[in-house]
Amino acid sequence: MKIAKDAVVKFHYTVAEQGQEPLESSKDREPLAILIGHGNIIPGLENAMIDHAAGDSFGVDVAAADAYGERREGLTQRVPKKHFGAQKLVPGEQVVLQTNFGPRAVTIEKVGMSVVDVDLNHPMAGKDLHFDIEIVEVREAVAEELEHGHVHEGDGHHHH
Ligand code: ZN
């Protein structure tokens, strides 16, 4: 079947800043499983998948506005050092911060004695991205998945 709204799609991806080396790839792990039309992934990538089918491979350029948005000023926050656990804190590098809203990737700006300044912009904000996509599987969603707005298999799915 072709990819359309409410389809479940499993795919591998490699993402790079346009014209640069890859930043990240799913190739060495399980493919990502998403539900189309429910905001599971960035809009530019979701739109590019429509009408593709299992077995298709394609590349797509996604401008920052259709990816992780433009960088926003004023998103620096001062956080007590203890929130970072044992992670190494190097300015310019990314770490994962445990927040009330779940884990969040942040960029270290400045490391003090007891506090750390972090930039809360998404690490890929403001970047024009290139994705290489390989569609692994396409299937219809079941009713419960549509109700929840996400796929019910594999990791990354938790019910409360
Ligand atoms: Zn669910």
PDB file of C-alpha atoms and ligand atoms in Angstrom:
ATOM      1  CA  MET A   1       0.000   0.000   0.000  1.00  0.00           C
ATOM      2  CA  LYS A   2       1.015   3.599  -0.520  1.00  0.00           C
ATOM      3  CA  ILE A   3       1.762   5.896   2.383  1.00  0.00           C
ATOM      4  CA  ALA A   4      -1.166   8.141   3.278  1.00  0.00           C
ATOM      5  CA  LYS A   5      -2.740   9.670   6.366  1.00  0.00           C
ATOM      6  CA  ASP A   6      -3.293   7.100   9.156  1.00  0.00           C
ATOM      7  CA  ALA A   7      -0.771   4.622   7.713  1.00  0.00           C
ATOM      8  CA  VAL A   8       1.865   3.099   9.986  1.00  0.00           C
ATOM      9  CA  VAL A   9       5.294   3.457   8.399  1.00  0.00           C
ATOM     10  CA  LYS A  10       8.533   1.793   9.441  1.00  0.00           C
ATOM     11  CA  PHE A  11      11.606   3.420   7.969  1.00  0.00           C
ATOM     12  CA  HIS A  12      15.328   3.896   8.275  1.00  0.00           C
ATOM     13  CA  TYR A  13      16.782   7.370   8.045  1.00  0.00           C
ATOM     14  CA  THR A  14      20.095   9.122   7.846  1.00  0.00           C
ATOM     15  CA  VAL A  15      20.092  12.838   8.563  1.00  0.00           C
ATOM     16  CA  ALA A  16      22.740  15.424   7.738  1.00  0.00           C
ATOM     17  CA  GLU A  17      22.988  19.161   7.536  1.00  0.00           C
ATOM     18  CA  GLN A  18      22.704  19.911   3.821  1.00  0.00           C
ATOM     19  CA  GLY A  19      26.064  19.283   2.153  1.00  0.00           C
ATOM     20  CA  GLN A  20      27.683  17.820   5.277  1.00  0.00           C
ATOM     21  CA  GLU A  21      28.534  14.499   6.891  1.00  0.00           C
ATOM     22  CA  PRO A  22      25.654  12.519   8.456  1.00  0.00           C
ATOM     23  CA  LEU A  23      24.697  13.523  11.991  1.00  0.00           C
ATOM     24  CA  GLU A  24      22.643  10.504  12.864  1.00  0.00           C
ATOM     25  CA  SER A  25      21.301   7.297  11.363  1.00  0.00           C
ATOM     26  CA  SER A  26      18.864   4.585  12.394  1.00  0.00           C
ATOM     27  CA  LYS A  27      20.678   1.970  10.285  1.00  0.00           C
ATOM     28  CA  ASP A  28      22.329   0.249  13.253  1.00  0.00           C
ATOM     29  CA  ARG A  29      19.091  -0.069  15.223  1.00  0.00           C
ATOM     30  CA  GLU A  30      15.437  -0.908  14.679  1.00  0.00           C
ATOM     31  CA  PRO A  31      13.667   1.199  12.054  1.00  0.00           C
ATOM     32  CA  LEU A  32      11.540   4.050  13.349  1.00  0.00           C
ATOM     33  CA  ALA A  33       7.775   3.376  13.401  1.00  0.00           C
ATOM     34  CA  ILE A  34       5.433   6.339  13.012  1.00  0.00           C
ATOM     35  CA  LEU A  35       1.774   7.079  12.413  1.00  0.00           C
ATOM     36  CA  ILE A  36       1.314   9.416   9.440  1.00  0.00           C
ATOM     37  CA  GLY A  37      -0.774  12.551   9.985  1.00  0.00           C
ATOM     38  CA  HIS A  38      -0.443  12.731  13.774  1.00  0.00           C
ATOM     39  CA  GLY A  39       2.591  14.958  14.225  1.00  0.00           C
ATOM     40  CA  ASN A  40       4.926  12.063  15.035  1.00  0.00           C
ATOM     41  CA  ILE A  41       7.750  13.478  12.895  1.00  0.00           C
ATOM     42  CA  ILE A  42       8.740  16.818  11.395  1.00  0.00           C
ATOM     43  CA  PRO A  43       6.282  18.009   8.709  1.00  0.00           C
ATOM     44  CA  GLY A  44       8.831  18.283   5.882  1.00  0.00           C
ATOM     45  CA  LEU A  45       9.755  14.632   6.227  1.00  0.00           C
ATOM     46  CA  GLU A  46       6.218  13.386   6.634  1.00  0.00           C
ATOM     47  CA  ASN A  47       5.091  15.217   3.484  1.00  0.00           C
ATOM     48  CA  ALA A  48       7.937  13.663   1.493  1.00  0.00           C
ATOM     49  CA  MET A  49       6.804  10.146   2.449  1.00  0.00           C
ATOM     50  CA  ILE A  50       3.269  10.449   1.078  1.00  0.00           C
ATOM     51  CA  ASP A  51       2.605   8.074  -1.858  1.00  0.00           C
ATOM     52  CA  HIS A  52       5.830   6.110  -1.311  1.00  0.00           C
ATOM     53  CA  ALA A  53       5.648   2.364  -0.594  1.00  0.00           C
ATOM     54  CA  ALA A  54       7.699  -0.314   1.174  1.00  0.00           C
ATOM     55  CA  GLY A  55      11.069  -0.813  -0.533  1.00  0.00           C
ATOM     56  CA  ASP A  56      11.352   2.804  -1.729  1.00  0.00           C
ATOM     57  CA  SER A  57      14.519   4.743  -1.003  1.00  0.00           C
ATOM     58  CA  PHE A  58      14.735   8.462  -1.548  1.00  0.00           C
ATOM     59  CA  GLY A  59      16.495  11.616  -0.421  1.00  0.00           C
ATOM     60  CA  VAL A  60      14.763  14.804   0.655  1.00  0.00           C
ATOM     61  CA  ASP A  61      15.921  18.297   1.594  1.00  0.00           C
ATOM     62  CA  VAL A  62      13.959  19.865   4.434  1.00  0.00           C
ATOM     63  CA  ALA A  63      14.399  23.558   5.241  1.00  0.00           C
ATOM     64  CA  ALA A  64      14.754  24.480   8.909  1.00  0.00           C
ATOM     65  CA  ALA A  65      11.227  25.917   9.025  1.00  0.00           C
ATOM     66  CA  ASP A  66       9.783  22.505   8.064  1.00  0.00           C
ATOM     67  CA  ALA A  67      12.234  20.620  10.261  1.00  0.00           C
ATOM     68  CA  TYR A  68      12.993  21.693  13.833  1.00  0.00           C
ATOM     69  CA  GLY A  69      12.171  25.381  13.304  1.00  0.00           C
ATOM     70  CA  GLU A  70      14.406  28.424  13.428  1.00  0.00           C
ATOM     71  CA  ARG A  71      16.687  28.994  16.383  1.00  0.00           C
ATOM     72  CA  ARG A  72      15.110  31.215  19.010  1.00  0.00           C
ATOM     73  CA  GLU A  73      17.020  33.699  21.133  1.00  0.00           C
ATOM     74  CA  GLY A  74      16.462  33.848  24.863  1.00  0.00           C
ATOM     75  CA  LEU A  75      16.206  30.100  25.390  1.00  0.00           C
ATOM     76  CA  THR A  76      19.176  29.957  27.722  1.00  0.00           C
ATOM     77  CA  GLN A  77      18.382  28.520  31.112  1.00  0.00           C
ATOM     78  CA  ARG A  78      20.445  28.150  34.305  1.00  0.00           C
ATOM     79  CA  VAL A  79      20.159  24.641  35.726  1.00  0.00           C
ATOM     80  CA  PRO A  80      21.625  23.163  38.954  1.00  0.00           C
ATOM     81  CA  LYS A  81      24.531  20.875  38.113  1.00  0.00           C
ATOM     82  CA  LYS A  82      23.029  17.916  39.987  1.00  0.00           C
ATOM     83  CA  HIS A  83      20.329  17.593  37.298  1.00  0.00           C
ATOM     84  CA  PHE A  84      22.962  16.330  34.859  1.00  0.00           C
ATOM     85  CA  GLY A  85      24.004  13.323  36.928  1.00  0.00           C
ATOM     86  CA  ALA A  86      27.362  11.927  35.881  1.00  0.00           C
ATOM     87  CA  GLN A  87      27.309  13.354  32.342  1.00  0.00           C
ATOM     88  CA  LYS A  88      30.432  15.172  31.193  1.00  0.00           C
ATOM     89  CA  LEU A  89      29.698  18.874  30.752  1.00  0.00           C
ATOM     90  CA  VAL A  90      31.595  20.477  27.873  1.00  0.00           C
ATOM     91  CA  PRO A  91      30.517  23.847  26.412  1.00  0.00           C
ATOM     92  CA  GLY A  92      29.168  23.431  22.875  1.00  0.00           C
ATOM     93  CA  GLU A  93      28.269  19.789  23.397  1.00  0.00           C
ATOM     94  CA  GLN A  94      24.853  18.222  23.762  1.00  0.00           C
ATOM     95  CA  VAL A  95      23.613  16.400  26.826  1.00  0.00           C
ATOM     96  CA  VAL A  96      20.276  14.998  27.851  1.00  0.00           C
ATOM     97  CA  LEU A  97      18.528  16.844  30.655  1.00  0.00           C
ATOM     98  CA  GLN A  98      15.785  15.127  32.655  1.00  0.00           C
ATOM     99  CA  THR A  99      12.908  17.607  32.865  1.00  0.00           C
ATOM    100  CA  ASN A 100       9.362  17.441  34.217  1.00  0.00           C
ATOM    101  CA  PHE A 101       8.328  16.872  30.633  1.00  0.00           C
ATOM    102  CA  GLY A 102      10.732  14.000  30.021  1.00  0.00           C
ATOM    103  CA  PRO A 103      14.263  13.842  28.644  1.00  0.00           C
ATOM    104  CA  ARG A 104      15.329  16.759  26.485  1.00  0.00           C
ATOM    105  CA  ALA A 105      18.477  17.318  24.426  1.00  0.00           C
ATOM    106  CA  VAL A 106      20.126  20.624  25.309  1.00  0.00           C
ATOM    107  CA  THR A 107      23.409  22.304  24.396  1.00  0.00           C
ATOM    108  CA  ILE A 108      25.842  23.266  27.152  1.00  0.00           C
ATOM    109  CA  GLU A 109      26.765  26.968  27.023  1.00  0.00           C
ATOM    110  CA  LYS A 110      28.688  27.620  30.231  1.00  0.00           C
ATOM    111  CA  VAL A 111      29.656  25.449  33.187  1.00  0.00           C
ATOM    112  CA  GLY A 112      29.883  27.098  36.617  1.00  0.00           C
ATOM    113  CA  MET A 113      30.660  25.767  40.086  1.00  0.00           C
ATOM    114  CA  SER A 114      27.136  24.621  40.905  1.00  0.00           C
ATOM    115  CA  VAL A 115      25.041  25.700  37.922  1.00  0.00           C
ATOM    116  CA  VAL A 116      25.124  25.143  34.177  1.00  0.00           C
ATOM    117  CA  ASP A 117      23.798  27.453  31.455  1.00  0.00           C
ATOM    118  CA  VAL A 118      22.113  25.478  28.696  1.00  0.00           C
ATOM    119  CA  ASP A 119      20.541  26.408  25.378  1.00  0.00           C
ATOM    120  CA  LEU A 120      17.098  24.820  25.100  1.00  0.00           C
ATOM    121  CA  ASN A 121      16.875  25.147  21.318  1.00  0.00           C
ATOM    122  CA  HIS A 122      16.588  21.777  19.624  1.00  0.00           C
ATOM    123  CA  PRO A 123      20.118  20.819  18.515  1.00  0.00           C
ATOM    124  CA  MET A 124      18.929  20.798  14.890  1.00  0.00           C
ATOM    125  CA  ALA A 125      16.978  24.069  15.128  1.00  0.00           C
ATOM    126  CA  GLY A 126      17.920  26.577  12.433  1.00  0.00           C
ATOM    127  CA  LYS A 127      19.491  23.871  10.273  1.00  0.00           C
ATOM    128  CA  ASP A 128      18.497  22.952   6.733  1.00  0.00           C
ATOM    129  CA  LEU A 129      18.565  19.166   6.731  1.00  0.00           C
ATOM    130  CA  HIS A 130      18.941  16.379   4.213  1.00  0.00           C
ATOM    131  CA  PHE A 131      17.356  13.004   4.920  1.00  0.00           C
ATOM    132  CA  ASP A 132      17.997   9.704   3.179  1.00  0.00           C
ATOM    133  CA  ILE A 133      14.973   7.521   3.756  1.00  0.00           C
ATOM    134  CA  GLU A 134      14.367   3.825   3.223  1.00  0.00           C
ATOM    135  CA  ILE A 135      10.777   2.694   3.668  1.00  0.00           C
ATOM    136  CA  VAL A 136      10.779  -0.739   5.332  1.00  0.00           C
ATOM    137  CA  GLU A 137       7.110  -1.457   5.921  1.00  0.00           C
ATOM    138  CA  VAL A 138       3.722   0.200   5.434  1.00  0.00           C
ATOM    139  CA  ARG A 139       0.499  -1.029   7.032  1.00  0.00           C
ATOM    140  CA  GLU A 140      -2.894   0.249   8.098  1.00  0.00           C
ATOM    141  CA  ALA A 141      -3.144   1.531  11.661  1.00  0.00           C
ATOM    142  CA  VAL A 142      -5.461  -0.257  14.096  1.00  0.00           C
ATOM    143  CA  ALA A 143      -8.251   1.710  15.793  1.00  0.00           C
ATOM    144  CA  GLU A 144      -6.396   2.004  19.093  1.00  0.00           C
ATOM    145  CA  GLU A 145      -3.332   3.467  17.399  1.00  0.00           C
ATOM    146  CA  LEU A 146      -5.461   6.116  15.682  1.00  0.00           C
ATOM    147  CA  GLU A 147      -7.109   6.940  18.989  1.00  0.00           C
ATOM    148  CA  HIS A 148      -3.735   7.363  20.720  1.00  0.00           C
ATOM    149  CA  GLY A 149      -2.003   9.048  17.787  1.00  0.00           C
ATOM    150  CA  HIS A 150       1.021   6.728  17.867  1.00  0.00           C
ATOM    151  CA  VAL A 151       2.201   3.261  16.888  1.00  0.00           C
ATOM    152  CA  HIS A 152       1.775   0.300  19.250  1.00  0.00           C
ATOM    153  CA  GLU A 153       4.842  -1.815  18.762  1.00  0.00           C
ATOM    154  CA  GLY A 154       8.505  -1.735  19.608  1.00  0.00           C
ATOM    155  CA  ASP A 155      10.054   0.787  21.948  1.00  0.00           C
ATOM    156  CA  GLY A 156       9.246   4.384  22.682  1.00  0.00           C
ATOM    157  CA  HIS A 157       5.664   3.746  23.635  1.00  0.00           C
ATOM    158  CA  HIS A 158       4.482   4.019  27.233  1.00  0.00           C
ATOM    159  CA  HIS A 159       1.051   3.969  28.717  1.00  0.00           C
ATOM    160  CA  HIS A 160       0.124   5.475  32.074  1.00  0.00           C
TER     161      HIS A 160
HETATM  162 ZN    ZN B   1      -0.914   4.135  22.920  1.00  0.00          ZN
END
